[in-house]
XYZ file of C-alpha atoms in Angstrom:
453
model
C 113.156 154.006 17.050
C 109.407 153.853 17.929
C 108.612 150.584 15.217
C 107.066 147.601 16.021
C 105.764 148.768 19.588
C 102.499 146.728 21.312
C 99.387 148.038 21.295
C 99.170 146.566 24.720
C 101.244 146.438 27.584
C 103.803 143.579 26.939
C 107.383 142.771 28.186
C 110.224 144.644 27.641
C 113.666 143.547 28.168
C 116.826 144.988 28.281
C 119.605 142.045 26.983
C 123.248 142.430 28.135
C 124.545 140.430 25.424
C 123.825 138.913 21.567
C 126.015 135.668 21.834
C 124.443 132.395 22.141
C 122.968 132.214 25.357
C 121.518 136.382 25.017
C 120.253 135.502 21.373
C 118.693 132.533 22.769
C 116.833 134.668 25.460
C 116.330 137.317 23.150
C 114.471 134.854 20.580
C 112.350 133.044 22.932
C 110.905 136.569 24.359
C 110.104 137.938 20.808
C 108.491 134.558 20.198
C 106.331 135.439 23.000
C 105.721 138.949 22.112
C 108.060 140.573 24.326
C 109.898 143.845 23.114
C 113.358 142.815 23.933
C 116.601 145.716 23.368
C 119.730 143.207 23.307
C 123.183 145.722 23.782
C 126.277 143.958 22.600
C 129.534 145.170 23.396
C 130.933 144.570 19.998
C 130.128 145.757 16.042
C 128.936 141.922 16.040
C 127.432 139.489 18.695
C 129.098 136.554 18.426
C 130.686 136.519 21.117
C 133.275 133.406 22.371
C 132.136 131.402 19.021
C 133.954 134.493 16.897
C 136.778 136.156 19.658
C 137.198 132.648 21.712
C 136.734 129.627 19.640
C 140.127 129.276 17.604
C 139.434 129.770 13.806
C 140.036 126.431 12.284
C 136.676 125.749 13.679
C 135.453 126.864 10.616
C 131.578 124.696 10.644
C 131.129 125.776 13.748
C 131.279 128.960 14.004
C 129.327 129.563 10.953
C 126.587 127.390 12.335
C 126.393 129.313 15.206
C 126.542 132.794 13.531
C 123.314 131.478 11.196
C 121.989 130.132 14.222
C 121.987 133.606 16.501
C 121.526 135.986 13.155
C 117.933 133.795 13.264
C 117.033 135.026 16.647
C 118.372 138.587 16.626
C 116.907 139.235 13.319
C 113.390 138.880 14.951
C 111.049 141.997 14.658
C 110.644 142.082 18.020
C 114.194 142.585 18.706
C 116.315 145.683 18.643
C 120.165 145.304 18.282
C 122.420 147.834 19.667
C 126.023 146.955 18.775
C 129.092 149.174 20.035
C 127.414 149.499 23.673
C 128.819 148.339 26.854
C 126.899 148.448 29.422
C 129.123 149.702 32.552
C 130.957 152.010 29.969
C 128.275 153.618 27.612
C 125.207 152.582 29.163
C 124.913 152.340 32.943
C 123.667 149.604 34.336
C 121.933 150.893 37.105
C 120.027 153.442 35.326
C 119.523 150.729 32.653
C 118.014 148.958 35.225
C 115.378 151.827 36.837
C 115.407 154.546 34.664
C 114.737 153.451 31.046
C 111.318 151.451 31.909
C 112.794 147.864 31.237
C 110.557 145.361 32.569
C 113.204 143.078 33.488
C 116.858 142.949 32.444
C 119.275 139.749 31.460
C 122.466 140.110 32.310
C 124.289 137.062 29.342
C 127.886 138.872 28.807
C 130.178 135.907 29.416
C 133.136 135.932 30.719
C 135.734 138.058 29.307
C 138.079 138.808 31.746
C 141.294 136.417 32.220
C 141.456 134.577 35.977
C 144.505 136.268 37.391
C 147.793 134.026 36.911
C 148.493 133.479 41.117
C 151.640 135.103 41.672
C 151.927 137.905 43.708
C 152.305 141.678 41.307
C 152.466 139.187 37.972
C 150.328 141.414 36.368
C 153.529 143.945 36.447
C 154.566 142.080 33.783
C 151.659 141.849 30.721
C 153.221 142.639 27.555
C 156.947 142.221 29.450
C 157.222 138.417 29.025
C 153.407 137.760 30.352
C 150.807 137.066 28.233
C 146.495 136.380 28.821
C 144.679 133.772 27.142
C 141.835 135.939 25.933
C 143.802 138.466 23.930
C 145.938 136.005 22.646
C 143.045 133.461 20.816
C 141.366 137.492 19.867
C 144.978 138.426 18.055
C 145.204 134.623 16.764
C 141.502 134.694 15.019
C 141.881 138.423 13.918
C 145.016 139.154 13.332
C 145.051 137.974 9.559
C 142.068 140.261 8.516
C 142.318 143.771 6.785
C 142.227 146.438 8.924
C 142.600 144.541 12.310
C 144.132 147.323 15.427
C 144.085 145.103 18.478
C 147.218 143.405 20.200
C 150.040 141.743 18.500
C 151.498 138.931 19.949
C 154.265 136.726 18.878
C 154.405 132.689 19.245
C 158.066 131.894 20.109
C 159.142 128.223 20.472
C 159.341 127.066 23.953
C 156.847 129.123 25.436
C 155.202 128.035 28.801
C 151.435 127.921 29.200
C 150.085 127.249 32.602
C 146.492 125.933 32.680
C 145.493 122.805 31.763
C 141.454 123.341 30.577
C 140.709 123.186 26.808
C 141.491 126.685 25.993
C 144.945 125.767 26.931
C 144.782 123.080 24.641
C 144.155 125.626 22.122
C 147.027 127.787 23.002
C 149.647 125.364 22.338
C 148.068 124.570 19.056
C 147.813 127.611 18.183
C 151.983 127.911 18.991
C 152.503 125.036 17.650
C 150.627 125.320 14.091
C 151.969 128.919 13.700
C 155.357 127.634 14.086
C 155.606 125.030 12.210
C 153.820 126.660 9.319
C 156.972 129.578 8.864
C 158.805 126.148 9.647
C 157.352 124.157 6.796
C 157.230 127.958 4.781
C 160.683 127.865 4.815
C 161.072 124.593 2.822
C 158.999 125.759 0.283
C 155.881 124.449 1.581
C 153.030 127.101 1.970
C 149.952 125.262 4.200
C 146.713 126.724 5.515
C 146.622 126.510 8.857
C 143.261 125.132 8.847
C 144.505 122.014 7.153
C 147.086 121.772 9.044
C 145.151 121.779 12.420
C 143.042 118.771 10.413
C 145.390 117.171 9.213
C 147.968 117.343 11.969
C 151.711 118.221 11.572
C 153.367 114.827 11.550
C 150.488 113.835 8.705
C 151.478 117.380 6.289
C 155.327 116.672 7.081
C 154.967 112.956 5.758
C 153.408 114.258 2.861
C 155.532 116.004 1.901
C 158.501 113.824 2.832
C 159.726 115.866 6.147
C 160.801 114.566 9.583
C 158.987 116.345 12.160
C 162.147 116.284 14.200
C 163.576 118.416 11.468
C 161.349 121.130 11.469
C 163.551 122.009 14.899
C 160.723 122.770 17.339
C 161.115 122.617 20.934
C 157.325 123.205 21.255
C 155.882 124.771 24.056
C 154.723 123.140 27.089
C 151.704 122.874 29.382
C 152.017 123.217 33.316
C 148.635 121.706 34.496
C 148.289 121.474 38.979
C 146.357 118.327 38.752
C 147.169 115.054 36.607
C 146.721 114.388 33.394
C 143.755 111.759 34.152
C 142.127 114.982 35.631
C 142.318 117.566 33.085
C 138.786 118.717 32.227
C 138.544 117.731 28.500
C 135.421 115.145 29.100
C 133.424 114.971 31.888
C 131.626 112.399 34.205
C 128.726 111.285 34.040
C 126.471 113.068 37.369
C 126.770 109.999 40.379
C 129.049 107.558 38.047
C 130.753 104.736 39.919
C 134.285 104.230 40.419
C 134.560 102.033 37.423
C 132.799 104.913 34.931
C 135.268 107.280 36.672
C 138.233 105.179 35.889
C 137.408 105.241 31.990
C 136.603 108.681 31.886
C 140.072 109.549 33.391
C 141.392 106.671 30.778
C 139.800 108.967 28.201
C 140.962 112.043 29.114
C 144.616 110.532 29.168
C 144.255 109.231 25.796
C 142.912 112.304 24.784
C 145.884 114.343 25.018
C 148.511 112.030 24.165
C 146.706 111.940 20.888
C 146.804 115.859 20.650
C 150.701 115.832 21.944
C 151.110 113.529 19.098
C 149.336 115.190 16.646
C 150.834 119.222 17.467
C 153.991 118.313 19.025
C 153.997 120.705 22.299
C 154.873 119.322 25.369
C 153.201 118.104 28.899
C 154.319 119.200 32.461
C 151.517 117.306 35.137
C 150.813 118.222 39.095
C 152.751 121.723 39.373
C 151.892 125.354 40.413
C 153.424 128.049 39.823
C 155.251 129.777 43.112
C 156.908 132.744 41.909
C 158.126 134.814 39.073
C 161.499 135.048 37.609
C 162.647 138.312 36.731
C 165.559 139.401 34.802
C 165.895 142.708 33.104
C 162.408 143.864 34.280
C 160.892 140.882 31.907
C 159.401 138.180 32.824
C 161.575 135.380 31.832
C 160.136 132.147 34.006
C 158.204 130.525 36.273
C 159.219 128.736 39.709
C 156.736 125.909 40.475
C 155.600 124.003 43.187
C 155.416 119.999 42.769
C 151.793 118.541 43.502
C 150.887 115.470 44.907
C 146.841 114.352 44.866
C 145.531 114.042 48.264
C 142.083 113.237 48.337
C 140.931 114.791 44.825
C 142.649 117.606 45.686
C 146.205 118.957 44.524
C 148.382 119.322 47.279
C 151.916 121.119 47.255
C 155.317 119.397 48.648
C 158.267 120.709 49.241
C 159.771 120.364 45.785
C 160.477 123.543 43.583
C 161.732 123.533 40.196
C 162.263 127.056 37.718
C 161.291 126.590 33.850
C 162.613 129.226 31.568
C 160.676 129.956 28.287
C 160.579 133.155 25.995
C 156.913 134.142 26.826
C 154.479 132.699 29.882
C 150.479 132.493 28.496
C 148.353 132.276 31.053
C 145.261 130.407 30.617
C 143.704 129.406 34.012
C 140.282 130.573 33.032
C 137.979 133.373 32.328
C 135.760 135.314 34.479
C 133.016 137.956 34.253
C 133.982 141.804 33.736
C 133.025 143.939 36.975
C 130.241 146.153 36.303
C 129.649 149.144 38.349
C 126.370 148.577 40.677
C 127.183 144.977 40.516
C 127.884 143.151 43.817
C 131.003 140.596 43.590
C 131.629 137.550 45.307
C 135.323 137.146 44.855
C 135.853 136.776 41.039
C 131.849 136.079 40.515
C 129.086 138.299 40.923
C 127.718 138.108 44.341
C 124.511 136.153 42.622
C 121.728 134.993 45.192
C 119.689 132.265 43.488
C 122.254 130.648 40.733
C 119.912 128.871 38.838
C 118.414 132.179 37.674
C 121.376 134.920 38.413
C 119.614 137.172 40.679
C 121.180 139.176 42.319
C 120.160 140.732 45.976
C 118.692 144.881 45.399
C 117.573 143.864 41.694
C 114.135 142.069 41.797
C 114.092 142.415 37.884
C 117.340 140.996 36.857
C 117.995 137.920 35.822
C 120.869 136.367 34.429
C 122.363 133.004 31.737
C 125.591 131.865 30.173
C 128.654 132.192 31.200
C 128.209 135.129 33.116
C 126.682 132.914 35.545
C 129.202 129.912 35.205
C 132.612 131.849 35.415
C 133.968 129.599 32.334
C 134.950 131.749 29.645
C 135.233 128.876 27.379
C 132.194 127.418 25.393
C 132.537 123.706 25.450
C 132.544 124.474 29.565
C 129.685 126.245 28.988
C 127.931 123.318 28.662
C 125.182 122.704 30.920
C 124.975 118.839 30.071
C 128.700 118.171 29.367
C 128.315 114.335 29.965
C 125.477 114.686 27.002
C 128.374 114.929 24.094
C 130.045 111.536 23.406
C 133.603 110.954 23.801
C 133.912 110.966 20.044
C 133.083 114.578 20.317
C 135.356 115.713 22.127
C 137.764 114.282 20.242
C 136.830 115.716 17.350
C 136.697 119.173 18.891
C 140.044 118.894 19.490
C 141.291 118.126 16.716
C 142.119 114.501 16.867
C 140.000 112.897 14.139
C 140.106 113.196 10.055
C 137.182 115.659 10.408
C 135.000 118.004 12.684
C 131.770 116.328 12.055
C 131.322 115.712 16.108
C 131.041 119.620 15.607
C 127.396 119.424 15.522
C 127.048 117.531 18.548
C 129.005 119.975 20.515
C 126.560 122.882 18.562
C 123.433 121.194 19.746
C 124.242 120.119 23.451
C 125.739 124.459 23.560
C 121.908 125.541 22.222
C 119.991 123.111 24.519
C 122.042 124.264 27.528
C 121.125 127.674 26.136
C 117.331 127.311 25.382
C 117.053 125.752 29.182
C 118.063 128.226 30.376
C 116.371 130.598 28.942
C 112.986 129.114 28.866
C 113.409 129.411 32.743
C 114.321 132.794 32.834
C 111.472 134.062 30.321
C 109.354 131.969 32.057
C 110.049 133.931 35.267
C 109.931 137.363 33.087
C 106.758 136.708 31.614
C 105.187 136.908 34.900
C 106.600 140.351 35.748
C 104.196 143.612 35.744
C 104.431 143.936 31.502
C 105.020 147.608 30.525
C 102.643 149.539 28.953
C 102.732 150.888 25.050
C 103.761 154.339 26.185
C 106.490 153.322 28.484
C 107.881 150.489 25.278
C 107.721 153.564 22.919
C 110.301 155.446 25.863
C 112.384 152.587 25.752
C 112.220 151.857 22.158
C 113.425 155.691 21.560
C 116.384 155.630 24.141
C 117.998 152.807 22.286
C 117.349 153.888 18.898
C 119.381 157.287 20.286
C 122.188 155.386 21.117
C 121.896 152.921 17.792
C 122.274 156.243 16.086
C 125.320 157.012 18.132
C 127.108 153.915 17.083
C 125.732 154.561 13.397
C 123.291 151.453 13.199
C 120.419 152.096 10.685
C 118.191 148.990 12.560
C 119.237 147.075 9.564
C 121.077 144.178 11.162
C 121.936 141.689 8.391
C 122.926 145.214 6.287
C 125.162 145.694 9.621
C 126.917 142.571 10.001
C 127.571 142.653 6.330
C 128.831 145.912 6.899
C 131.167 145.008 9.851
C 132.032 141.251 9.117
C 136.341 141.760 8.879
C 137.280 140.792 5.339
C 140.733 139.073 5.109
C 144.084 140.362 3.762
């Protein structure tokens, strides 16, 4: 792959990444004439909007696709899907071998925050379950020729987090269960419409109690209160009186959604220890909480719930890359604004990656920016997802602020020269021919896009 290189020396830049925030990087740099290689670790580079935003948020996530097919279609861009960098590519070669002016690292956060129990992790696929595979079965598993993990969605089933991704897990029990539930009278629902619509609102219609449908539901073990779940945030320096009706909000918030899907709400707890029967997983001991100055603070009150299945989802972090310094669960970044990281003058880094959220309404630079409404309607508690395209534009101008700071610093790197671009340009197109992509990419996500059973 030698097309499209400069006739004079220019940036080139290695992206680790084609979701939002690396398409947005990616973009801006071709704007500016930069020769930019963007390496997804997927067949397509949607990243959390496709494998972490639940489907029902069907506008969405097609907005988004459009929005990064616009920038990674650029001519100055070369897509390389199927490449991990860490597994197929390393990073430290990537970094000083191939002739990359500057690399970005914008790979999220993909990798589940440990649930804190001493050896729980014993016990995935035995009665413990992650929040990332779970929502990746959930949006996948209904497509033709889908191989990843199964998972089943038994009533009762404890969640422990208390963010909105664990929002979406109990929907996501709840709606699949009461579909076979309504199924079973005779009444076959899409799912979609039923997350819309809400389950008390189909049942009605169709003159069913709720209560009959038989559903325990699962429930939701959140550390703090329910006034401090993160589902809207403060405004930066707001006084006590804008704090009390944000916490007002957030309150109202969920007992809208309990309402609405039915699962069940378990405030200031954290879980102790594991309950093991039969090598399985089969509960959770937890702590009671009290709030001591902001901060959740255990007593001496313990109390076991049992449940068929315990989904964790305390959070995402960033995969460990070999030649990457960590910081605990973070990578060990010196200047955070930017992601650099100490040893790698020409590495920067945007998105998640940087943030440690895994989910992309926390992604959010701005979050106060996006109206209460919003919210709400990203959660499911209105007639209709038109708040949608707020929560779209506050994700791309967290995005493009980023980036324009990052290719702003790029831009005044060394530029490489034609030669070294055409060296770089024929690495990758090796490896694109590896993975079988013809440097076709809307032929390629055509190709790849899962069609449904």
């Amino acid at each position: 792959m030698t097309s499209n290189v400069p006739t004079s020396p220019a940036p080139c830049v290695a992206v680790i990444g084609g979701a939002t925030a690396g398409a947005e990087v990616a973009g801006r740099l071709a704007e500016r004439g930069a020769v930019v290689v963007v390496f997804e670790m997927n067949p397509r580079p949607y990243g959390k909007i496709e494998d972490g935003l639940p489907r029902w948020h069907v506008a969405l996530r097609e907005k988004e696709y459009e929005n990064v097919r616009g920038k990674l279609s650029h001519p100055n861009v070369h897509f390389v899907p199927n490449t991990k960098v860490g597994r197929d590519v390393d990073f430290k070669a990537l970094v000083t071998e191939w002739g990359f002016t500057s690399v970005v690292l914008a790979n999220g956060a993909w990798r589940d925050r440990p649930l804190p129990i001493d050896d729980i992790d014993d016990f995935v696929g035995k009665g413990l379950v992650y929040q990332n595979p779970f929502i990746i079965w959930f949006n996948h598993n209904h497509e033709q020729g889908y191989e990843g993990e199964t998972f089943e969605t038994p009533d009762g089933a404890i969640v422990v987090g208390g963010g909105l991704a664990s929002i979406d897990v109990v929907k996501v029990i709840m709606l699949e269960n009461a579909a076979k539930k309504l199924a079973e009278r005779g009444v076959e629902i899409d799912l979609v419409e039923l997350e819309v619509k809400g389950i008390p609102k189909i049942c009605k219609a169709h003159d069913i109690d709720p209560a009959d449908l038989g559903l325990e539901g699962p429930t939701l073990f959140y550390r703090r209160r329910v006034e401090d779940m993160p589902l809207m945030d403060a405004p930066e320096g707001a006084d006590e009186k804008r704090l009390a009706k944000v916490e007002a909000g957030r309150a109202r918030m969920l007992a809208k959604a309990q309402e609405k899907y039915g699962f069940n709400m378990e405030p200031l707890c954290s879980p102790k220890s594991a309950i093991i029967e039969d090598g399985r997983l089969v509960g959770i001991e937890f702590v009671r909480n009290v709030m001591k100055d902001g901060r959740p603070t255990a007593t001496d009150e313990t109390f076991e719930r049992r449940g068929p299945v315990v989904i964790s989802s305390i959070g995402s972090i960033p995969e460990a890359i070999d030649g990457i310094p960590m910081r605990g669960e973070l990578f060990d970044f010196q200047d955070w604004d930017l992601g650099r990281l100490d040893g790698y003058p020409t590495v920067f880094s945007v998105g998640n990656v940087v943030t440690g959220k895994g989910n992309i309404v926390a992604s959010r630079k701005h979050a106060a920016q996006v109206s209460e409404d919003a919210i709400e309607k990203f959660l499911g508690l209105g007639d209709d997802r038109s708040g949608e395209a707020e929560i779209a534009d506050a994700l791309r101008d967290a995005a493009a602020e980023q980036a324009e700071a990052v290719a702003t610093q790029i831009e005044a790197q060394e530029p490489a020269s034609p030669e070294a671009i055409a060296s770089v340009l024929e690495k990758a197109g090796e490896q694109q021919q590896r993975v079988g992509y013809d440097g076709d990419f809307d032929a390629w996500i055509a190709k790849v896009t899962p069609k449904p059973l």
